[in-house]
Amino acid sequence: HTDAAVRAAAAAIWNAYERTLSELQPSELKTAAKPLPQVVDAGARLPPTPILEAHYISHDFYLAPGQLLDNAHRLTGIPGAIIQGRYDLLCPPKAAYALSTAWPGATLEIIDNAGHAMTEPGVTDAMRAAIARMLA
């Protein structure tokens, strides 16, 4: 949008929405349900994630349909660990499974009772363990 105030409000709402979807039990909801923001502090820092995501989405991620999975075989010989929350609403486990089957040498670990955020229970520990295995 050409109006900076409209862009700021949209970015703040997008960010709040995505943060809520990132956690199995959103921290904002642990104490009381909060609505998405309707008013945005004009002087507040804009969250960068929605702005970058909107840019990539508007350009079809600069990829042809299926391009990443179709070329995952090119990762042969490069170790990888895919850590996936079972209840991830932003990147569905189905996508992680598809990548793990197309990427020779990649491992897939599904974390029960976790969503998308790396701060979800078990996700950070699994990531650290995967990095330690790769470094060993």
mmCIF file of C-alpha atoms in Angstrom:
data_model
loop_
_atom_site.group_PDB
_atom_site.id
_atom_site.type_symbol
_atom_site.label_atom_id
_atom_site.label_comp_id
_atom_site.label_asym_id
_atom_site.label_seq_id
_atom_site.Cartn_x
_atom_site.Cartn_y
_atom_site.Cartn_z
ATOM 1 C CA HIS A 1 0.000 0.000 0.000
ATOM 2 C CA THR A 2 1.200 3.512 -0.681
ATOM 3 C CA ASP A 3 0.082 4.760 2.764
ATOM 4 C CA ALA A 4 2.747 4.007 5.402
ATOM 5 C CA ALA A 5 0.116 3.865 8.172
ATOM 6 C CA VAL A 6 -1.806 1.174 6.297
ATOM 7 C CA ARG A 7 1.405 -0.794 5.709
ATOM 8 C CA ALA A 8 2.366 -0.515 9.384
ATOM 9 C CA ALA A 9 -1.035 -1.695 10.591
ATOM 10 C CA ALA A 10 -1.057 -4.612 8.136
ATOM 11 C CA ALA A 11 2.477 -5.640 9.133
ATOM 12 C CA ALA A 12 1.641 -5.501 12.849
ATOM 13 C CA ILE A 13 -1.522 -7.571 12.415
ATOM 14 C CA TRP A 14 0.234 -10.080 10.123
ATOM 15 C CA ASN A 15 3.058 -10.413 12.657
ATOM 16 C CA ALA A 16 0.658 -10.944 15.587
ATOM 17 C CA TYR A 17 -1.361 -13.489 13.589
ATOM 18 C CA GLU A 18 1.727 -15.442 12.555
ATOM 19 C CA ARG A 19 3.180 -15.406 16.071
ATOM 20 C CA THR A 20 -0.092 -16.802 17.380
ATOM 21 C CA LEU A 21 -0.034 -19.589 14.788
ATOM 22 C CA SER A 22 3.615 -20.372 15.590
ATOM 23 C CA GLU A 23 2.947 -21.757 19.050
ATOM 24 C CA LEU A 24 0.864 -24.764 19.975
ATOM 25 C CA GLN A 25 -0.412 -22.783 22.953
ATOM 26 C CA PRO A 26 0.226 -19.117 22.121
ATOM 27 C CA SER A 27 1.767 -17.256 25.023
ATOM 28 C CA GLU A 28 -0.730 -14.426 24.526
ATOM 29 C CA LEU A 29 -3.520 -16.928 25.157
ATOM 30 C CA LYS A 30 -1.984 -18.563 28.224
ATOM 31 C CA THR A 31 -3.289 -15.796 30.435
ATOM 32 C CA ALA A 32 -6.206 -14.373 28.473
ATOM 33 C CA ALA A 33 -7.376 -14.249 24.880
ATOM 34 C CA LYS A 34 -6.252 -11.092 23.139
ATOM 35 C CA PRO A 35 -7.590 -9.849 19.823
ATOM 36 C CA LEU A 36 -5.305 -8.932 16.971
ATOM 37 C CA PRO A 37 -4.140 -5.313 17.201
ATOM 38 C CA GLN A 38 -6.467 -2.756 15.630
ATOM 39 C CA VAL A 39 -4.306 0.275 16.386
ATOM 40 C CA VAL A 40 -0.590 0.499 15.713
ATOM 41 C CA ASP A 41 1.906 2.846 17.324
ATOM 42 C CA ALA A 42 3.079 4.987 14.408
ATOM 43 C CA GLY A 43 6.540 5.261 15.961
ATOM 44 C CA ALA A 44 6.937 1.538 16.598
ATOM 45 C CA ARG A 45 9.484 -0.484 14.688
ATOM 46 C CA LEU A 46 7.862 -2.406 11.848
ATOM 47 C CA PRO A 47 8.292 -6.165 12.166
ATOM 48 C CA PRO A 48 10.504 -7.271 9.226
ATOM 49 C CA THR A 49 9.081 -10.774 8.745
ATOM 50 C CA PRO A 50 5.695 -9.797 7.254
ATOM 51 C CA ILE A 51 7.353 -7.276 4.951
ATOM 52 C CA LEU A 52 9.831 -9.849 3.629
ATOM 53 C CA GLU A 53 7.150 -12.535 3.373
ATOM 54 C CA ALA A 54 4.804 -10.221 1.458
ATOM 55 C CA HIS A 55 7.627 -9.379 -0.956
ATOM 56 C CA TYR A 56 8.465 -13.022 -1.626
ATOM 57 C CA ILE A 57 4.810 -14.077 -1.865
ATOM 58 C CA SER A 58 4.109 -11.295 -4.367
ATOM 59 C CA HIS A 59 6.885 -12.740 -6.563
ATOM 60 C CA ASP A 60 5.915 -16.436 -6.173
ATOM 61 C CA PHE A 61 9.007 -16.846 -3.981
ATOM 62 C CA TYR A 62 11.121 -16.462 -7.151
ATOM 63 C CA LEU A 63 10.538 -20.172 -7.775
ATOM 64 C CA ALA A 64 8.661 -22.292 -10.260
ATOM 65 C CA PRO A 65 6.030 -24.597 -8.732
ATOM 66 C CA GLY A 66 7.762 -27.635 -7.210
ATOM 67 C CA GLN A 67 11.249 -26.269 -7.907
ATOM 68 C CA LEU A 68 12.643 -26.856 -4.408
ATOM 69 C CA LEU A 69 11.516 -30.473 -4.138
ATOM 70 C CA ASP A 70 12.384 -31.209 -7.775
ATOM 71 C CA ASN A 71 15.953 -30.091 -7.114
ATOM 72 C CA ALA A 72 16.422 -31.456 -3.587
ATOM 73 C CA HIS A 73 18.461 -34.348 -5.008
ATOM 74 C CA ARG A 74 21.197 -31.779 -5.665
ATOM 75 C CA LEU A 75 21.743 -31.708 -1.898
ATOM 76 C CA THR A 76 23.147 -35.239 -2.013
ATOM 77 C CA GLY A 77 26.237 -35.333 0.182
ATOM 78 C CA ILE A 78 25.184 -32.304 2.219
ATOM 79 C CA PRO A 79 23.944 -33.407 5.636
ATOM 80 C CA GLY A 80 20.693 -31.977 6.862
ATOM 81 C CA ALA A 81 18.350 -32.276 9.796
ATOM 82 C CA ILE A 82 14.730 -31.251 9.521
ATOM 83 C CA ILE A 83 13.194 -30.529 12.916
ATOM 84 C CA GLN A 84 9.433 -30.271 12.610
ATOM 85 C CA GLY A 85 6.676 -29.550 15.123
ATOM 86 C CA ARG A 86 3.821 -32.029 14.749
ATOM 87 C CA TYR A 87 1.265 -29.220 15.056
ATOM 88 C CA ASP A 88 3.039 -26.603 12.926
ATOM 89 C CA LEU A 89 0.309 -24.508 11.289
ATOM 90 C CA LEU A 90 2.695 -22.431 9.166
ATOM 91 C CA CYS A 91 4.887 -25.153 7.639
ATOM 92 C CA PRO A 92 2.852 -28.351 7.649
ATOM 93 C CA PRO A 93 4.638 -31.605 8.581
ATOM 94 C CA LYS A 94 3.602 -32.948 5.166
ATOM 95 C CA ALA A 95 6.050 -30.483 3.568
ATOM 96 C CA ALA A 96 8.879 -31.516 5.915
ATOM 97 C CA TYR A 97 8.241 -35.170 5.086
ATOM 98 C CA ALA A 98 8.282 -34.437 1.341
ATOM 99 C CA LEU A 99 11.602 -32.620 1.685
ATOM 100 C CA SER A 100 13.110 -35.399 3.794
ATOM 101 C CA THR A 101 12.248 -38.009 1.159
ATOM 102 C CA ALA A 102 13.607 -35.861 -1.684
ATOM 103 C CA TRP A 103 16.872 -34.902 0.087
ATOM 104 C CA PRO A 104 19.266 -37.856 0.256
ATOM 105 C CA GLY A 105 20.970 -37.918 3.628
ATOM 106 C CA ALA A 106 18.536 -35.644 5.430
ATOM 107 C CA THR A 107 16.920 -36.762 8.662
ATOM 108 C CA LEU A 108 13.460 -35.802 9.832
ATOM 109 C CA GLU A 109 12.522 -35.489 13.473
ATOM 110 C CA ILE A 110 8.913 -34.747 14.382
ATOM 111 C CA ILE A 111 8.546 -33.067 17.765
ATOM 112 C CA ASP A 112 5.325 -34.001 19.570
ATOM 113 C CA ASN A 113 3.387 -31.210 21.248
ATOM 114 C CA ALA A 114 5.165 -28.486 19.276
ATOM 115 C CA GLY A 115 4.138 -25.945 16.690
ATOM 116 C CA HIS A 116 6.293 -23.826 14.399
ATOM 117 C CA ALA A 117 8.390 -21.745 16.804
ATOM 118 C CA MET A 118 11.855 -22.905 17.743
ATOM 119 C CA THR A 119 10.963 -21.923 21.307
ATOM 120 C CA GLU A 120 8.329 -24.659 21.456
ATOM 121 C CA PRO A 121 9.071 -27.442 23.980
ATOM 122 C CA GLY A 122 11.564 -29.892 22.533
ATOM 123 C CA VAL A 123 12.348 -27.997 19.333
ATOM 124 C CA THR A 124 15.406 -26.071 20.516
ATOM 125 C CA ASP A 125 16.827 -29.183 22.214
ATOM 126 C CA ALA A 126 16.317 -31.209 19.023
ATOM 127 C CA MET A 127 18.014 -28.499 16.968
ATOM 128 C CA ARG A 128 20.996 -28.393 19.323
ATOM 129 C CA ALA A 129 21.288 -32.194 19.267
ATOM 130 C CA ALA A 130 21.140 -32.248 15.450
ATOM 131 C CA ILE A 131 23.876 -29.609 15.215
ATOM 132 C CA ALA A 132 26.030 -31.544 17.696
ATOM 133 C CA ARG A 133 25.585 -34.737 15.623
ATOM 134 C CA MET A 134 26.624 -32.916 12.453
ATOM 135 C CA LEU A 135 29.663 -31.404 14.110
ATOM 136 C CA ALA A 136 30.736 -34.770 15.537
#
